[in-house]
CSV table of C-alpha atoms in Angstrom, one decimal:
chain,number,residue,atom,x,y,z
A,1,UNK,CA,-6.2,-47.2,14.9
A,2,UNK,CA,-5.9,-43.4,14.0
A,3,UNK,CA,-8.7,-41.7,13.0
A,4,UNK,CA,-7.7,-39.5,10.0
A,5,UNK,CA,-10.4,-36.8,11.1
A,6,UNK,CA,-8.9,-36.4,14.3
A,7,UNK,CA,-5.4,-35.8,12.5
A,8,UNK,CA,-7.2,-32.8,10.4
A,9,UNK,CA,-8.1,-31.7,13.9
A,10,UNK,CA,-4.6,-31.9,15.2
A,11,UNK,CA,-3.5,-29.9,12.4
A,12,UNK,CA,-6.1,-27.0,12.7
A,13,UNK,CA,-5.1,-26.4,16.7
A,14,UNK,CA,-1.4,-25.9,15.9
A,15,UNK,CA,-2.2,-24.1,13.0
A,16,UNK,CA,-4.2,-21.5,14.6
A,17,UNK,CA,-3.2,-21.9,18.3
A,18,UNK,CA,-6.5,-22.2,20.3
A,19,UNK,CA,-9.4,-24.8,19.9
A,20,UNK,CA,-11.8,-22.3,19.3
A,21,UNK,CA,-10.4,-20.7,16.6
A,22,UNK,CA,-9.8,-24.4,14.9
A,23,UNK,CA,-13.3,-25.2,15.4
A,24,UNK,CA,-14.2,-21.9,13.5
A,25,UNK,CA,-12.0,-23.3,11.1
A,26,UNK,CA,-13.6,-26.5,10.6
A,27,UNK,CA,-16.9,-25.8,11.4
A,28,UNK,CA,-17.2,-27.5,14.4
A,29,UNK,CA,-18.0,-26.7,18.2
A,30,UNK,CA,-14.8,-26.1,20.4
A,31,UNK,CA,-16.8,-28.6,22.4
A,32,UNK,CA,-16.6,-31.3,19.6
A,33,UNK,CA,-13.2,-30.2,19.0
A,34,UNK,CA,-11.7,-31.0,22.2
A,35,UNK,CA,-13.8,-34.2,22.6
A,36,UNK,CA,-11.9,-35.6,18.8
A,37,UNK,CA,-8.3,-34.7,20.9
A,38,UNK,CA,-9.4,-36.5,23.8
A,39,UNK,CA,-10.2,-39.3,21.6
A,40,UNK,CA,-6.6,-38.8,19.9
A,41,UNK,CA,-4.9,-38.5,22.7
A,42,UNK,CA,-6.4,-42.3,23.8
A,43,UNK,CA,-6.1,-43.2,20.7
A,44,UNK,CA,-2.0,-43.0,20.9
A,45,UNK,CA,-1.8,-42.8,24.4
A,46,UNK,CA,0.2,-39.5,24.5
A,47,UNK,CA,-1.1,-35.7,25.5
A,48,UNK,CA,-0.9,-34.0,22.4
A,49,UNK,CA,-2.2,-30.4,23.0
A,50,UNK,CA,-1.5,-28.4,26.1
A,51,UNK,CA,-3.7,-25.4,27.2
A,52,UNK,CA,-2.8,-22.2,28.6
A,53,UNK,CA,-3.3,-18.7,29.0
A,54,UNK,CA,-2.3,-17.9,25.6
A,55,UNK,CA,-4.1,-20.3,23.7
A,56,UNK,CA,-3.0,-24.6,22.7
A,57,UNK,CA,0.3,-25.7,21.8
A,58,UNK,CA,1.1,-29.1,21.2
A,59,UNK,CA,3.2,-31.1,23.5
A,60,UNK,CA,6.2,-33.2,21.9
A,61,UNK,CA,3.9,-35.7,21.1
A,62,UNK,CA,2.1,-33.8,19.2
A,63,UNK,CA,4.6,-32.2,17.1
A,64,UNK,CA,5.8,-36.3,16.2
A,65,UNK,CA,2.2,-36.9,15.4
A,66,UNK,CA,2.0,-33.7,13.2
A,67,UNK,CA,5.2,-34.4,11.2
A,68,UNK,CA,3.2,-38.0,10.5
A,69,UNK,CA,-0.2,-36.6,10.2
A,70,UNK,CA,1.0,-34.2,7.4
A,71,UNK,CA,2.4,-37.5,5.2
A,72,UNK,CA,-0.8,-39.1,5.9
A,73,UNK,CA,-3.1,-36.2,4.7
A,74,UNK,CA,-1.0,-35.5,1.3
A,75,UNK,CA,-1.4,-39.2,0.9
A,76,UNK,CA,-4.9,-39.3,1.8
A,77,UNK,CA,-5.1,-36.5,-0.7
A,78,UNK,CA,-3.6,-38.4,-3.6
A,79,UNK,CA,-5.3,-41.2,-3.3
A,80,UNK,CA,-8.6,-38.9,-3.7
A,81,UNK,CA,-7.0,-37.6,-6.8
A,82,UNK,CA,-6.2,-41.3,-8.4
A,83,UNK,CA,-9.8,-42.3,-7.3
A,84,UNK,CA,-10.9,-38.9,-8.9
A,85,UNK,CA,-9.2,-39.6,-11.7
A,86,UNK,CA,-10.1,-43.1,-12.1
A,87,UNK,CA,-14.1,-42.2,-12.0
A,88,UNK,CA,-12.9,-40.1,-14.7
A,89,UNK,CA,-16.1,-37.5,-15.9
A,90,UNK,CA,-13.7,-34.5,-15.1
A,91,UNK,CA,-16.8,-32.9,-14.2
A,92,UNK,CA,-16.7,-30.7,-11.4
A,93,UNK,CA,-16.5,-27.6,-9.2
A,94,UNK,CA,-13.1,-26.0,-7.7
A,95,UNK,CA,-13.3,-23.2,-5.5
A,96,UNK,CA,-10.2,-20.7,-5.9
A,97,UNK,CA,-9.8,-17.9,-3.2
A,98,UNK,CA,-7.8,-15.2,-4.6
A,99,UNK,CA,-7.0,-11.7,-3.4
A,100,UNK,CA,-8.5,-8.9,-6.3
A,101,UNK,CA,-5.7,-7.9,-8.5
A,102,UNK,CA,-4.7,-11.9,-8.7
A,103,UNK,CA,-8.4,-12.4,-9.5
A,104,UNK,CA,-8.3,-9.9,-12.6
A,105,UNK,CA,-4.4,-10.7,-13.7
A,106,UNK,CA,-4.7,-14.8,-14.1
A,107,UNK,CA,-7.7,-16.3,-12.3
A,108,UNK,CA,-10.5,-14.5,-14.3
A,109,UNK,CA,-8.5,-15.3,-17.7
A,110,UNK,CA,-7.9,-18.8,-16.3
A,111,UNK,CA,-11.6,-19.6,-16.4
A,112,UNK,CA,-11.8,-18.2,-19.8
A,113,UNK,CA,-9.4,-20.6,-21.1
A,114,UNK,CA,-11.3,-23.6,-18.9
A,115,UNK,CA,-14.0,-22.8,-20.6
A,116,UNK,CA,-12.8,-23.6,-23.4
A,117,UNK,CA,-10.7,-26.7,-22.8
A,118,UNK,CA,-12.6,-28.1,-19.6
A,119,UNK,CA,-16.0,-27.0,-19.7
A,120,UNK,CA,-16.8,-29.8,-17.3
A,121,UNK,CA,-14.9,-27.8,-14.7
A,122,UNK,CA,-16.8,-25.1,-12.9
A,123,UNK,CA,-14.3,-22.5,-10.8
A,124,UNK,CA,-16.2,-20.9,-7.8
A,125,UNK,CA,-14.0,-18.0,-6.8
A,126,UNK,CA,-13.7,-16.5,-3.1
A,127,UNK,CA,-12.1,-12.9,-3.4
A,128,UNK,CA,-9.6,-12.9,0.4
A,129,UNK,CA,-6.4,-11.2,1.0
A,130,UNK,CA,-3.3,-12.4,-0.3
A,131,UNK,CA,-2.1,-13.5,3.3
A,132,UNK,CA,-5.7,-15.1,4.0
A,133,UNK,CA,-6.3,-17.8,1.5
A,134,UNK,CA,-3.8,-20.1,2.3
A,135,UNK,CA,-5.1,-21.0,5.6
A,136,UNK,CA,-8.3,-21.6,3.9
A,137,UNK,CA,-6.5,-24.3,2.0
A,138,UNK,CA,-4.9,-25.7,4.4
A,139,UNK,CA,-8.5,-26.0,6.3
A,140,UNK,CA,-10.1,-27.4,3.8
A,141,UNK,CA,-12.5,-24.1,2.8
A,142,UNK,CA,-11.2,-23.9,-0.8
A,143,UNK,CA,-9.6,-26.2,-3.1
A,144,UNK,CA,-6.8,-23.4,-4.6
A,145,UNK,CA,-5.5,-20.3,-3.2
A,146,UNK,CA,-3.9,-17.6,-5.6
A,147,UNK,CA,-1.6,-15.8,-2.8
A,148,UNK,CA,1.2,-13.0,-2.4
A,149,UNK,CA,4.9,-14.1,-0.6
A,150,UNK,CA,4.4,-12.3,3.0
A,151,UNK,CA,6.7,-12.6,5.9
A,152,UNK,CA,5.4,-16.0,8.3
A,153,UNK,CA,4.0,-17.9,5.0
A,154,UNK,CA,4.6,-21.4,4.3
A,155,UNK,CA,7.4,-22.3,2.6
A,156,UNK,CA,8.4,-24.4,-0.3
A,157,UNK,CA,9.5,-26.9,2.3
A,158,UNK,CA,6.2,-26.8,4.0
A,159,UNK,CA,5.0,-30.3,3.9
A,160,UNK,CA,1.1,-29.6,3.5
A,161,UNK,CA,1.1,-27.5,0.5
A,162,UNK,CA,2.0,-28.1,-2.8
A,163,UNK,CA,2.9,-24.6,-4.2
A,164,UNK,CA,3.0,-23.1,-8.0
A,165,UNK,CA,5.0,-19.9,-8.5
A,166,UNK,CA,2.9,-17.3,-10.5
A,167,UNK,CA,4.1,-14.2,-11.6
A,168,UNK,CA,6.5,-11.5,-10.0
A,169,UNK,CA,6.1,-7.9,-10.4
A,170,UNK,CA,7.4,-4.3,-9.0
A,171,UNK,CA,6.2,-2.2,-7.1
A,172,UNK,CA,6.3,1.7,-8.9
A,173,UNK,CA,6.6,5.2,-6.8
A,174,UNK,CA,3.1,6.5,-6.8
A,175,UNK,CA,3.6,10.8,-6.6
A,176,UNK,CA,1.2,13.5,-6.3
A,177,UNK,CA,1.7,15.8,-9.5
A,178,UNK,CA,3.5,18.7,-8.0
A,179,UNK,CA,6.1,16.8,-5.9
A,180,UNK,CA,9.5,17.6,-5.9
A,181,UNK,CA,10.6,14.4,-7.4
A,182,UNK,CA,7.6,14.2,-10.0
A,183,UNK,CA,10.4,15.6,-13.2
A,184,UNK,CA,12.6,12.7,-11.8
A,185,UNK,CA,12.7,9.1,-14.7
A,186,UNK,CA,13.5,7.0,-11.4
A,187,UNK,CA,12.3,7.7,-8.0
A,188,UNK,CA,14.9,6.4,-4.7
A,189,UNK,CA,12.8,5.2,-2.0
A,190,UNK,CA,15.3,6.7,0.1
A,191,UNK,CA,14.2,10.3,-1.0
A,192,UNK,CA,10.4,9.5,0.4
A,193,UNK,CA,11.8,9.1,3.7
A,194,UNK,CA,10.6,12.6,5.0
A,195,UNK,CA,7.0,12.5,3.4
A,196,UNK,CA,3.8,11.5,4.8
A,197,UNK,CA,2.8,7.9,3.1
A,198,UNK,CA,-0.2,6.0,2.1
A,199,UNK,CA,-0.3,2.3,2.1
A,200,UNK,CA,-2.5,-0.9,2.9
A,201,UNK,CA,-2.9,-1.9,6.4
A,202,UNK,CA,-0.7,-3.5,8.8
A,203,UNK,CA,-1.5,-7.6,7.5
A,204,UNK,CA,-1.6,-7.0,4.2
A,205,UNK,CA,1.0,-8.3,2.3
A,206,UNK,CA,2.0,-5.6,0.5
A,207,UNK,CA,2.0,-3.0,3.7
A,208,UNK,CA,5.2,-5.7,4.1
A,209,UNK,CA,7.1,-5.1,1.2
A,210,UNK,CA,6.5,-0.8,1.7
A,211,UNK,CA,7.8,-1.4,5.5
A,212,UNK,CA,10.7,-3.2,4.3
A,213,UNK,CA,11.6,-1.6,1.1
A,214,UNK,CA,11.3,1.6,3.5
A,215,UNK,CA,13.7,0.1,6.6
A,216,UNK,CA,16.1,-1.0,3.5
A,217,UNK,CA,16.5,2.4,2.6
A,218,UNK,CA,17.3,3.5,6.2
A,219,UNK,CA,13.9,5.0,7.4
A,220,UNK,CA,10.6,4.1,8.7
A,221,UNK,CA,7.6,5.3,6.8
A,222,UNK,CA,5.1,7.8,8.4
A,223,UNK,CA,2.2,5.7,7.4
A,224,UNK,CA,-0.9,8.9,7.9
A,225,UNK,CA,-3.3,7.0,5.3
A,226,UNK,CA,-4.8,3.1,5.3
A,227,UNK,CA,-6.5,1.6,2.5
A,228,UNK,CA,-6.0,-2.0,1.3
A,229,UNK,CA,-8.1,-0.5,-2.3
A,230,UNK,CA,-5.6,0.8,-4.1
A,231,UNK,CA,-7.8,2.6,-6.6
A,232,UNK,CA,-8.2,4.4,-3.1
A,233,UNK,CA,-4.7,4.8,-2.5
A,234,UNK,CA,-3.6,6.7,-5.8
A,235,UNK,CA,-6.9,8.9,-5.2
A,236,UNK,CA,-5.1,9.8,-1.9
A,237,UNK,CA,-1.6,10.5,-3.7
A,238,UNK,CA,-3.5,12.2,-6.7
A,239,UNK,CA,-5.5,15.0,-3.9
A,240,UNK,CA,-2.2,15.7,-2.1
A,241,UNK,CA,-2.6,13.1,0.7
A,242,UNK,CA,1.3,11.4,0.3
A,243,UNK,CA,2.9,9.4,-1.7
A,244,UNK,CA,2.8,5.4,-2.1
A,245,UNK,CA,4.5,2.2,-3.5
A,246,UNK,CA,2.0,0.4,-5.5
A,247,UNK,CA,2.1,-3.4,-7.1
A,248,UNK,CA,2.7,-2.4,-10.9
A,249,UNK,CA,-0.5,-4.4,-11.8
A,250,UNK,CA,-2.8,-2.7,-8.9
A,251,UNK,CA,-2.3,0.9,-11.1
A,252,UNK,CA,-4.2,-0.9,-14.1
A,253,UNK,CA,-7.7,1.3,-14.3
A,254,UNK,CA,-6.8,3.9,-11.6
A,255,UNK,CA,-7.5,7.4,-12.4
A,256,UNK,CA,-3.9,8.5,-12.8
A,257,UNK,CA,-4.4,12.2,-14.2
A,258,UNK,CA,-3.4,13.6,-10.8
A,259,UNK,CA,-0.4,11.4,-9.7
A,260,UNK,CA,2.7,10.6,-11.9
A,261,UNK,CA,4.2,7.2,-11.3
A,262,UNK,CA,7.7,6.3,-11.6
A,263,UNK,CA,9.9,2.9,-11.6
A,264,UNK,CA,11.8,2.4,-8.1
A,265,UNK,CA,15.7,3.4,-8.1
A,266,UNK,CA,17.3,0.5,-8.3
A,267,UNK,CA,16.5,-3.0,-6.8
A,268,UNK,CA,12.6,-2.5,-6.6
A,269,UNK,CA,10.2,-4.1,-3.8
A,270,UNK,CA,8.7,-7.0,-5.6
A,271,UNK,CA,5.3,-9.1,-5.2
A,272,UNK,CA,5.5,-12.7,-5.7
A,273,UNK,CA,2.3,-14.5,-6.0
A,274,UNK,CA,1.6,-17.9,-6.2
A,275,UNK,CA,-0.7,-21.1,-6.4
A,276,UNK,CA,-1.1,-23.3,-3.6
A,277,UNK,CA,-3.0,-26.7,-2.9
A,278,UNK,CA,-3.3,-29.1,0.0
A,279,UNK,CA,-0.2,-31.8,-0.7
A,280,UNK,CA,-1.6,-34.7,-2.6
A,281,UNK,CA,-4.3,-32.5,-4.5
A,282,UNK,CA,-2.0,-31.6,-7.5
A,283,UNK,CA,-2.6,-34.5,-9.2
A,284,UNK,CA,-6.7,-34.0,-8.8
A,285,UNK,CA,-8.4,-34.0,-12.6
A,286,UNK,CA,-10.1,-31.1,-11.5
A,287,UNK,CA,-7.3,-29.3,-9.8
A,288,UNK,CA,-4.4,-30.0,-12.0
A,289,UNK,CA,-5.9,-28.1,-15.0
A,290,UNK,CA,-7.4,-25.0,-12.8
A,291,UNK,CA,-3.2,-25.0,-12.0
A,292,UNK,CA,-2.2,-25.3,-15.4
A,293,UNK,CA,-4.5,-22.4,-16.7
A,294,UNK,CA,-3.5,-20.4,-14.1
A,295,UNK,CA,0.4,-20.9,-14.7
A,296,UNK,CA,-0.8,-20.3,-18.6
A,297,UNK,CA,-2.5,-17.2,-17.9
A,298,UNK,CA,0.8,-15.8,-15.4
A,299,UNK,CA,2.6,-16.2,-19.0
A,300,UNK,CA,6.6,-17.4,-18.7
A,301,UNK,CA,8.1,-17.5,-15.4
């Protein structure tokens, strides 16, 4: 018989490549860690996880025992959710890690609205980076991550996550009052590529869509300034440091009397931020309506 904790196990080493990060992860010992795949590994008879240099990797086993180990999980999660919901007292707490603009756009009025229609439900938030919260979810540190698309995150397709698109927005051209392009309506990214730029650092999301939006238009960014604040970032702009692209949301409440901002030319670099849950864990009573008062508070799709 398959011990489902060793499965969760399983799951953390290929997820973040060496047994001591998993047992981070999980709050375990690398020792204990590696004792639970030894007992796995009896368990099916197979070696599942190979060690080396650069950290664990699962053997072919493995990866058959992962495909089945994901099914098992979501199931495992749904049948929580019916057992949940068959207790019934939708009393609870959720805890929601969310990066800090998604925290003030839709998570902070989400738990206005459950406090209206669910008192029972308490919402603990976690404020992480929009690329950090759904490994949290998928290690079982919080119950809902409010995240930002970023280049290497799971997809739709990704059988341990259930996801909820959010909201979309642009990014805007963030200028230093005297710039040459500061008269202009529209601002081509293009036309940045010889200025010194400001922009979140290197695993942020968003530093992704600047780097991109910038290599679509043909040049690489001279990135002189890192902040991941970007209250801090259009304080650079506004004392002359560079310029910056800036989620449209981010510029609410930054001091903006030194910097004029200006919508992208053409096809702007958007952020797309989402919900996301452990597979199975949609159906929770006290998860599905901390979903549905976040999707309420993104407004229409």
């Amino acid at each position: 018989m398959i011990d489902a904790r060793r499965l969760r196990i399983l799951r953390a080493v290929a997820d973040h490549r060496t047994v001591t990060a998993a047992a981070a992860a999980l709050y375990l010992t690398p020792s204990a860690v590696s004792q639970q795949l030894a007992a796995l590994e009896q368990e099916t008879g197979h070696r599942l996880v190979e060690r080396g240099a650069r950290g664990a990797r699962l053997t072919a086993a493995g990866e058959i025992l992962l495909t089945h180990a994901n099914a098992v999980l979501a199931q495992l999660e749904r049948a929580e959710a019916e057992l949940a919901d068959y207790s019934a007292g939708v009393a609870g707490t959720v805890t929601v890690a969310a990066f800090a603009t998604g925290i003030g756009l839709v998570l902070a009025p989400a738990i206005a609205e459950l406090t209206r229609t669910a008192p029972g439900i308490r919402v603990r938030v976690q404020d992480a980076e929009g690329d950090a919260s759904v490994p949290m979810v998928l290690d079982r540190q919080v119950d809902v991550a409010v995240a930002v698309e970023y280049r290497g995150a799971p997809g739709d397709d990704d059988r341990r996550l259930t996801r909820v698109p959010l909201y979309s927005e642009p990014f805007d051209a963030v200028l230093p009052v005297g710039h040459r392009l500061a008269g202009q309506e529209h601002v081509a990214v293009a036309d940045l590529a010889k200025d010194t730029w400001i922009g979140p650092y290197p695993g942020n999301p968003c530093h992704d869509v600047v780097v991109l939006a910038c290599e679509y238009a043909g040049f690489e960014p001279l990135l002189e300034h890192s902040s991941d604040d970007f209250h801090a970032v259009v304080a650079l702009a506004g004392a002359g440091a560079g310029v910056a692209l800036v989620p449209r949301s981010a510029l609410r409440g930054t001091e903006r009397d030194r910097v004029v901002v200006r919508p992208v030319e053409g096809v702007a670099p958007t952020r797309r931020v989402f919900a996301a849950v452990r597979q199975g864990g949609e159906g929770h009573p006290l998860i599905k309506p901390v979903l549905e008062a976040l999707r309420v508070a993104a407004g229409p799709a």
